[in-house]
Amino acid sequence: MSYRLVSSGGNVTDPAVVHVFASGVVRPGEPVEWVIGGGLGIVAPVTGVDTTGSTLFGVCLDYAQGASDTMVRVVPFASGQLWEVDCANAATTAQLGVRQYQSASRGVIHNQATDLGSINRVFLPLSMTGATTGSGKLIGQFINVNGLTVA
């Protein structure tokens, strides 16, 4: 699984799961975006480095492909959640506290960002797991400007 919820925060240990319609190919353990506009009310695979904090929605738990007539389970991003993520590049301690892009390959974080303020940098790493010389994973929070998750 590319993304794994490691803490829901507070006393609640089970994450909320919502059922939403999906469009395109969505996969378990990968993030999805809320399709904005047109009153569609669906989720779709993230668009990689173009994903913004206003479209990022949550992590899909199911596989679906095709039109928007299939429902999938999604864990929406919420304040206080900590996620362990796979990285496109070697994870280093220098990336901690620096917001990161969603990778174009969707299931990983593109952990080379250095700009702290861009709306396209949707993941804030707080610590590492595994080796500190390049093969580890990052643990952090997803940043959503619609108020679901705050950094």
mmCIF file of C-alpha atoms in Angstrom, residues 79-149:
data_model
loop_
_atom_site.group_PDB
_atom_site.id
_atom_site.type_symbol
_atom_site.label_atom_id
_atom_site.label_comp_id
_atom_site.label_asym_id
_atom_site.label_seq_id
_atom_site.Cartn_x
_atom_site.Cartn_y
_atom_site.Cartn_z
ATOM 1 C CA SER A 79 -6.826 17.158 10.823
ATOM 2 C CA GLY A 80 -4.646 15.137 13.178
ATOM 3 C CA GLN A 81 -4.100 12.183 10.847
ATOM 4 C CA LEU A 82 -0.572 10.928 10.283
ATOM 5 C CA TRP A 83 0.195 9.009 7.087
ATOM 6 C CA GLU A 84 3.197 6.886 6.133
ATOM 7 C CA VAL A 85 3.965 7.398 2.437
ATOM 8 C CA ASP A 86 6.159 5.833 -0.201
ATOM 9 C CA CYS A 87 8.497 8.271 -1.946
ATOM 10 C CA ALA A 88 9.549 8.689 -5.573
ATOM 11 C CA ASN A 89 13.058 9.641 -4.456
ATOM 12 C CA ALA A 90 15.302 8.676 -1.571
ATOM 13 C CA ALA A 91 13.840 9.934 1.700
ATOM 14 C CA THR A 92 16.211 12.081 3.741
ATOM 15 C CA THR A 93 15.984 14.007 6.986
ATOM 16 C CA ALA A 94 16.545 17.235 4.991
ATOM 17 C CA GLN A 95 12.988 16.844 3.636
ATOM 18 C CA LEU A 96 11.364 16.990 7.072
ATOM 19 C CA GLY A 97 9.242 20.100 7.517
ATOM 20 C CA VAL A 98 9.406 20.896 3.797
ATOM 21 C CA ARG A 99 6.132 20.519 1.872
ATOM 22 C CA GLN A 100 6.236 17.931 -0.918
ATOM 23 C CA TYR A 101 4.466 17.354 -4.244
ATOM 24 C CA GLN A 102 2.271 14.404 -5.078
ATOM 25 C CA SER A 103 4.218 12.373 -7.655
ATOM 26 C CA ALA A 104 3.018 12.029 -11.239
ATOM 27 C CA SER A 105 2.966 8.270 -10.622
ATOM 28 C CA ARG A 106 0.145 8.959 -8.120
ATOM 29 C CA GLY A 107 0.960 6.339 -5.523
ATOM 30 C CA VAL A 108 3.979 8.128 -4.064
ATOM 31 C CA ILE A 109 5.181 11.534 -2.882
ATOM 32 C CA HIS A 110 7.665 13.391 -5.099
ATOM 33 C CA ASN A 111 9.976 14.277 -2.245
ATOM 34 C CA GLN A 112 12.345 16.824 -3.744
ATOM 35 C CA ALA A 113 10.436 20.062 -3.112
ATOM 36 C CA THR A 114 12.103 23.016 -1.464
ATOM 37 C CA ASP A 115 9.340 25.660 -1.650
ATOM 38 C CA LEU A 116 7.371 25.863 1.580
ATOM 39 C CA GLY A 117 4.370 27.817 0.320
ATOM 40 C CA SER A 118 3.087 26.384 -2.965
ATOM 41 C CA ILE A 119 -0.509 25.143 -3.060
ATOM 42 C CA ASN A 120 0.773 22.175 -5.123
ATOM 43 C CA ARG A 121 2.866 20.850 -2.249
ATOM 44 C CA VAL A 122 0.283 18.791 -0.426
ATOM 45 C CA PHE A 123 2.295 16.679 2.042
ATOM 46 C CA LEU A 124 4.194 17.890 5.102
ATOM 47 C CA PRO A 125 6.729 15.278 6.318
ATOM 48 C CA LEU A 126 7.290 15.227 10.059
ATOM 49 C CA SER A 127 9.537 12.171 10.469
ATOM 50 C CA MET A 128 11.045 9.199 8.675
ATOM 51 C CA THR A 129 10.729 5.462 9.043
ATOM 52 C CA GLY A 130 13.369 3.017 7.883
ATOM 53 C CA ALA A 131 16.891 3.929 6.869
ATOM 54 C CA THR A 132 18.032 7.537 7.069
ATOM 55 C CA THR A 133 20.282 7.140 4.031
ATOM 56 C CA GLY A 134 17.704 6.852 1.293
ATOM 57 C CA SER A 135 15.336 3.907 1.457
ATOM 58 C CA GLY A 136 13.016 5.087 4.219
ATOM 59 C CA LYS A 137 9.451 6.330 4.080
ATOM 60 C CA LEU A 138 8.105 9.649 5.279
ATOM 61 C CA ILE A 139 5.437 10.159 7.950
ATOM 62 C CA GLY A 140 3.428 13.346 7.907
ATOM 63 C CA GLN A 141 0.184 15.161 7.203
ATOM 64 C CA PHE A 142 -1.676 15.927 4.022
ATOM 65 C CA ILE A 143 -2.498 19.591 3.555
ATOM 66 C CA ASN A 144 -5.971 20.541 2.381
ATOM 67 C CA VAL A 145 -6.831 24.246 2.088
ATOM 68 C CA ASN A 146 -10.558 23.533 2.373
ATOM 69 C CA GLY A 147 -10.151 22.983 6.076
ATOM 70 C CA LEU A 148 -9.983 19.189 6.202
ATOM 71 C CA THR A 149 -6.316 19.134 7.125
#
